[in-house]
CSV table of C-alpha atoms in Angstrom, one decimal:
chain,number,residue,atom,x,y,z
A,12,MET,CA,0.0,-0.1,-0.1
A,13,SER,CA,1.2,3.4,-0.9
A,14,ASN,CA,2.2,6.2,1.7
A,15,SER,CA,1.3,9.2,-0.4
A,16,TYR,CA,-0.8,10.5,-3.5
A,17,PHE,CA,2.2,10.4,-5.9
A,18,THR,CA,5.5,9.1,-6.2
A,19,ARG,CA,8.3,10.8,-8.2
A,20,THR,CA,10.2,9.3,-11.0
A,21,SER,CA,11.9,12.6,-12.3
A,22,ALA,CA,12.1,16.4,-12.0
A,23,SER,CA,8.8,16.5,-14.3
A,24,GLU,CA,7.2,13.0,-14.2
A,25,PHE,CA,5.2,11.5,-11.3
A,26,VAL,CA,3.1,8.2,-11.2
A,27,ALA,CA,-0.2,8.6,-9.2
A,28,THR,CA,-1.1,5.8,-6.5
A,29,GLU,CA,-4.1,3.7,-5.9
A,30,LEU,CA,-4.6,6.4,-2.9
A,31,THR,CA,-5.8,9.2,-5.6
A,32,ALA,CA,-8.7,7.0,-6.7
A,33,GLY,CA,-11.7,9.1,-7.6
A,34,ALA,CA,-15.1,9.6,-6.4
A,35,TRP,CA,-16.8,9.3,-9.8
A,36,ASN,CA,-14.7,6.3,-11.1
A,37,PRO,CA,-12.2,4.9,-9.0
A,38,GLN,CA,-9.9,3.5,-11.8
A,39,GLU,CA,-9.4,7.5,-12.2
A,40,ILE,CA,-7.0,10.3,-10.5
A,41,HIS,CA,-9.2,12.5,-8.4
A,42,ILE,CA,-8.7,15.9,-9.7
A,43,ALA,CA,-8.2,17.2,-6.1
A,44,PRO,CA,-4.7,15.7,-5.4
A,45,ALA,CA,-3.6,16.6,-8.8
A,46,LEU,CA,-4.1,20.1,-8.0
A,47,GLY,CA,-2.2,20.0,-5.0
A,48,LEU,CA,0.6,18.3,-7.5
A,49,LEU,CA,0.1,21.3,-9.5
A,50,THR,CA,0.1,24.1,-7.1
A,51,HIS,CA,3.3,22.4,-5.5
A,52,ILE,CA,5.3,22.6,-8.9
A,53,LEU,CA,3.9,26.4,-9.5
A,54,GLN,CA,5.9,27.2,-6.1
A,55,GLU,CA,8.6,24.8,-6.6
A,56,ASP,CA,9.6,26.1,-10.1
A,57,PHE,CA,9.2,29.7,-8.6
A,58,ALA,CA,11.8,29.2,-5.8
A,59,ALA,CA,14.1,27.5,-8.5
A,60,ARG,CA,13.9,30.4,-10.8
A,61,ARG,CA,14.0,33.3,-8.1
A,62,PRO,CA,15.7,32.3,-4.9
A,63,GLY,CA,14.8,34.9,-2.3
A,64,ASP,CA,12.1,36.5,-3.8
A,65,THR,CA,9.2,37.3,-1.9
A,66,LEU,CA,6.1,36.8,-4.5
A,67,ASP,CA,2.9,34.8,-3.0
A,68,LEU,CA,0.4,32.7,-4.6
A,69,SER,CA,-2.6,34.6,-4.3
A,70,ARG,CA,-5.1,33.5,-7.2
A,71,ILE,CA,-4.7,30.0,-9.0
A,72,SER,CA,-7.1,28.9,-11.7
A,73,PHE,CA,-7.7,25.5,-12.9
A,74,ASP,CA,-8.9,24.0,-16.2
A,75,ILE,CA,-9.9,20.5,-16.1
A,76,LEU,CA,-10.0,19.2,-19.7
A,77,GLY,CA,-10.4,15.6,-19.1
A,78,THR,CA,-10.4,12.6,-17.0
A,79,ALA,CA,-7.0,11.2,-15.8
A,80,PRO,CA,-6.3,7.5,-15.6
A,81,ILE,CA,-4.7,6.4,-12.2
A,82,GLY,CA,-0.4,5.9,-13.5
A,83,GLU,CA,1.9,8.0,-14.8
A,84,VAL,CA,1.8,11.6,-15.3
A,85,ARG,CA,4.2,14.5,-16.4
A,86,VAL,CA,4.1,18.3,-15.5
A,87,ASP,CA,5.5,21.2,-17.6
A,88,THR,CA,5.9,24.9,-16.6
A,89,GLU,CA,5.8,27.8,-18.7
A,90,VAL,CA,5.9,31.6,-17.5
A,91,ILE,CA,3.2,33.6,-19.3
A,92,ARG,CA,3.6,36.9,-18.0
A,93,PRO,CA,7.1,37.6,-16.4
A,94,GLY,CA,7.8,40.7,-13.9
A,95,ARG,CA,9.5,41.7,-10.9
A,96,THR,CA,6.3,42.3,-8.6
A,97,ILE,CA,3.4,40.4,-10.4
A,98,GLU,CA,4.1,37.3,-12.7
A,99,LEU,CA,1.6,34.8,-14.2
A,100,VAL,CA,3.2,31.1,-14.2
A,101,GLN,CA,1.1,28.3,-16.0
A,102,ALA,CA,1.9,24.5,-15.1
A,103,ARG,CA,-0.2,21.5,-17.0
A,104,LEU,CA,-0.7,17.8,-15.8
A,105,ILE,CA,0.2,15.6,-19.1
A,106,ILE,CA,-1.0,12.0,-19.4
A,107,ALA,CA,0.4,10.4,-22.7
A,108,GLU,CA,1.1,13.6,-24.4
A,109,ARG,CA,-2.2,14.6,-23.5
A,110,PRO,CA,-2.8,18.0,-21.2
A,111,VAL,CA,-5.4,16.7,-18.6
A,112,VAL,CA,-5.4,20.1,-16.2
A,113,ILE,CA,-3.9,23.5,-16.8
A,114,ALA,CA,-3.4,25.6,-14.1
A,115,ARG,CA,-2.2,29.1,-14.1
A,116,GLY,CA,-1.2,30.9,-10.8
A,117,TRP,CA,-0.7,34.7,-10.4
A,118,PHE,CA,2.3,35.3,-8.1
A,119,SER,CA,2.1,39.0,-6.7
A,120,ALA,CA,4.8,40.8,-4.1
A,121,ALA,CA,4.0,41.1,-0.2
A,122,PHE,CA,3.6,44.5,1.1
A,123,ASP,CA,3.2,45.5,4.6
A,124,THR,CA,-0.7,45.9,5.1
A,125,GLY,CA,-1.2,45.1,8.6
A,126,SER,CA,-2.4,47.9,9.8
A,127,ILE,CA,-5.5,48.1,7.4
A,128,GLU,CA,-6.2,44.5,7.2
A,129,SER,CA,-9.8,43.7,7.5
A,130,THR,CA,-12.5,41.5,5.8
A,131,ALA,CA,-16.1,41.3,6.2
A,132,VAL,CA,-16.4,37.6,6.1
A,133,GLU,CA,-17.6,36.1,9.3
A,134,ARG,CA,-15.7,33.0,11.0
A,135,MET,CA,-16.8,29.7,10.5
A,136,PRO,CA,-17.4,27.5,13.8
A,137,SER,CA,-14.2,25.7,14.9
A,138,ARG,CA,-14.1,21.6,13.6
A,139,TYR,CA,-15.1,21.0,17.3
A,140,ALA,CA,-18.2,22.3,16.7
A,141,ILE,CA,-19.3,20.8,13.7
A,142,PRO,CA,-19.9,16.8,13.8
A,143,SER,CA,-17.1,14.5,12.2
A,144,TRP,CA,-18.7,13.1,8.9
A,145,ASN,CA,-17.4,10.0,6.7
A,146,PHE,CA,-17.3,11.1,3.0
A,147,LEU,CA,-18.2,7.2,2.0
A,148,GLU,CA,-21.2,7.8,3.4
A,149,ALA,CA,-22.3,9.5,-0.3
A,150,TRP,CA,-19.2,8.8,-2.4
A,151,GLU,CA,-16.7,6.5,-3.1
A,152,GLY,CA,-12.7,6.1,-3.8
A,153,ALA,CA,-9.7,6.1,-1.8
A,154,PHE,CA,-9.0,9.7,-2.2
A,155,VAL,CA,-12.4,11.0,0.0
A,156,ASP,CA,-11.4,8.0,2.4
A,157,SER,CA,-8.2,9.2,2.7
A,158,VAL,CA,-9.6,12.8,4.1
A,159,ASP,CA,-11.0,13.5,7.5
A,160,ALA,CA,-14.0,15.8,7.4
A,161,HIS,CA,-16.5,17.6,9.7
A,162,ARG,CA,-19.6,18.7,8.2
A,163,THR,CA,-23.0,20.6,9.1
A,164,VAL,CA,-25.6,21.3,6.9
A,165,LEU,CA,-27.5,25.0,7.4
A,166,SER,CA,-30.0,24.5,4.5
A,167,PRO,CA,-30.5,22.7,1.0
A,168,GLY,CA,-27.5,23.6,-1.3
A,169,HIS,CA,-25.7,25.4,2.0
A,170,ALA,CA,-23.1,23.6,4.0
A,171,GLN,CA,-20.3,24.1,6.0
A,172,GLY,CA,-17.3,22.0,6.6
A,173,TRP,CA,-13.8,21.4,7.6
A,174,LEU,CA,-11.2,19.2,5.6
A,175,SER,CA,-7.5,17.8,6.1
A,176,SER,CA,-6.0,15.1,4.2
A,177,ARG,CA,-3.9,12.1,6.4
A,178,THR,CA,-1.7,11.1,3.2
A,179,PRO,CA,1.2,13.4,2.5
A,180,LEU,CA,1.0,14.8,-1.7
A,181,LEU,CA,4.5,13.4,-1.9
A,182,GLU,CA,6.4,10.7,0.2
A,183,GLY,CA,9.0,12.2,2.3
A,184,VAL,CA,8.3,16.1,0.8
A,185,GLU,CA,7.2,18.6,3.1
A,186,VAL,CA,4.5,21.0,1.2
A,187,SER,CA,3.5,24.1,2.0
A,188,PRO,CA,0.0,24.7,3.5
A,189,LEU,CA,-1.0,26.4,0.5
A,190,VAL,CA,-0.5,22.8,-1.1
A,191,LYS,CA,-2.3,21.5,1.6
A,192,LEU,CA,-5.6,23.2,1.1
A,193,MET,CA,-5.7,22.8,-2.8
A,194,THR,CA,-5.1,19.0,-2.2
A,195,VAL,CA,-8.4,18.6,-0.6
A,196,MET,CA,-10.4,22.0,-1.7
A,197,ASP,CA,-11.6,20.5,-4.9
A,198,ILE,CA,-14.3,18.1,-3.1
A,199,VAL,CA,-15.9,21.1,-1.6
A,200,ASN,CA,-18.8,20.2,-3.9
A,201,GLY,CA,-18.9,17.0,-2.2
A,202,LEU,CA,-19.5,18.4,1.5
A,203,VAL,CA,-23.2,19.8,0.1
A,204,LEU,CA,-25.2,17.2,-1.4
A,205,LYS,CA,-27.9,18.8,-2.8
A,206,HIS,CA,-28.7,15.5,-4.6
A,207,ASN,CA,-27.6,11.9,-4.3
A,208,PRO,CA,-24.6,11.2,-6.7
A,209,LYS,CA,-25.9,8.3,-7.8
A,210,GLU,CA,-29.0,10.1,-9.4
A,211,VAL,CA,-27.4,13.8,-10.3
A,212,ALA,CA,-24.0,14.0,-11.4
A,213,TYR,CA,-22.0,17.2,-10.9
A,214,PRO,CA,-18.5,17.1,-11.5
A,215,ASN,CA,-16.7,20.5,-12.2
A,216,ILE,CA,-15.0,21.7,-15.2
A,217,ASP,CA,-12.8,24.4,-13.2
A,218,LEU,CA,-11.8,25.8,-10.2
A,219,SER,CA,-10.4,29.3,-9.1
A,220,ILE,CA,-9.4,30.5,-5.6
A,221,HIS,CA,-8.3,33.8,-4.7
A,222,LEU,CA,-6.4,34.5,-1.5
A,223,PHE,CA,-6.3,37.5,0.8
A,224,ARG,CA,-4.1,36.0,2.9
A,225,ALA,CA,-1.9,33.1,2.9
A,226,PRO,CA,-3.3,29.5,4.6
A,227,GLU,CA,-1.8,28.2,7.7
A,228,GLY,CA,-1.7,24.7,9.1
A,229,HIS,CA,-3.6,21.7,7.8
A,230,TRP,CA,-7.2,22.1,8.2
A,231,PHE,CA,-9.2,24.3,6.1
A,232,GLY,CA,-12.6,25.2,6.3
A,233,ALA,CA,-15.2,25.6,3.8
A,234,ASP,CA,-18.8,27.3,3.7
A,235,THR,CA,-20.1,26.2,0.4
A,236,THR,CA,-23.5,27.1,-1.4
A,237,MET,CA,-24.6,25.1,-4.5
A,238,SER,CA,-26.5,26.4,-7.1
A,239,ILE,CA,-28.2,24.7,-10.4
A,240,GLY,CA,-29.6,26.2,-13.1
A,241,PRO,CA,-32.4,25.3,-15.7
A,242,ALA,CA,-30.4,23.9,-18.3
A,243,GLY,CA,-27.5,21.8,-16.6
A,244,HIS,CA,-24.8,24.3,-15.6
A,245,GLY,CA,-24.2,24.7,-11.4
A,246,LEU,CA,-21.9,26.3,-9.4
A,247,THR,CA,-20.5,26.1,-6.1
A,248,HIS,CA,-19.3,29.3,-4.1
A,249,THR,CA,-17.0,28.7,-1.3
A,250,HIS,CA,-15.7,31.2,1.6
A,251,LEU,CA,-12.2,29.7,2.4
A,252,HIS,CA,-10.9,29.7,6.7
A,253,ASP,CA,-8.1,28.3,8.4
A,254,GLU,CA,-8.3,27.8,12.0
A,255,LYS,CA,-7.2,31.5,12.2
A,256,GLY,CA,-10.1,32.7,10.0
A,257,PRO,CA,-11.2,33.7,6.5
A,258,ILE,CA,-8.6,33.7,3.5
A,259,GLY,CA,-10.3,33.8,0.4
A,260,VAL,CA,-13.0,32.6,-2.0
A,261,LEU,CA,-13.7,29.5,-4.3
A,262,SER,CA,-15.5,28.5,-7.1
A,263,GLN,CA,-16.3,25.5,-9.4
A,264,THR,CA,-18.2,25.6,-12.8
A,265,LEU,CA,-20.3,22.4,-12.5
A,266,THR,CA,-21.7,20.2,-15.3
A,267,VAL,CA,-24.7,18.7,-14.1
A,268,ARG,CA,-26.5,15.6,-15.7
A,269,PRO,CA,-29.4,14.0,-14.3
């Protein structure tokens, strides 16, 4: 049995382990740990190119181009917009020469804004105030089984939850809190359970995250609403938290298929 979601075989090549098995199809990689891997590579690439620079990833968008069978993957990177204080970098997850996910991350310079720090977003209840929940009650796959969760439903289409993975992204590698966040955040649409996933499929075709504060720790909160329109389109919108308070927002475009 593997001890991580991916094993590294070269600077740009990895093997997805059985622990990445997806919730919609256990023969495919759940996209959540793949997004964590891409985020890690974006940070790793930046650190190698610009050692000592203090730009932070403040926005990451992911376009999911297709499904990914469990096995070998490759990641490449490209600087789209170089800059001294703002930089846009792309990373692609590739399987058999087919791009599966494209990530684009904005790095921006840090400035001291502590004296005007503020947000109107209310803090979520702590995870200790929310019941623990097993994703396997509603979902399948080794990946969701590797995530500890707390969940409460506030109304139909609105849930709050806390998430933390028990499994390292890469064996023997300590990753950043942002990478730990991105490794679990794709499953927030699975917290809401507005409809039984055995009756209505609602996979996301993208994910975007905007941060006003860098995440800390390894437990992350999601205050998530799900909306479904009349023609097969849906949206999840999430206020993100760590244990110190709000940190940003996340959105997923859903393709809804009864």
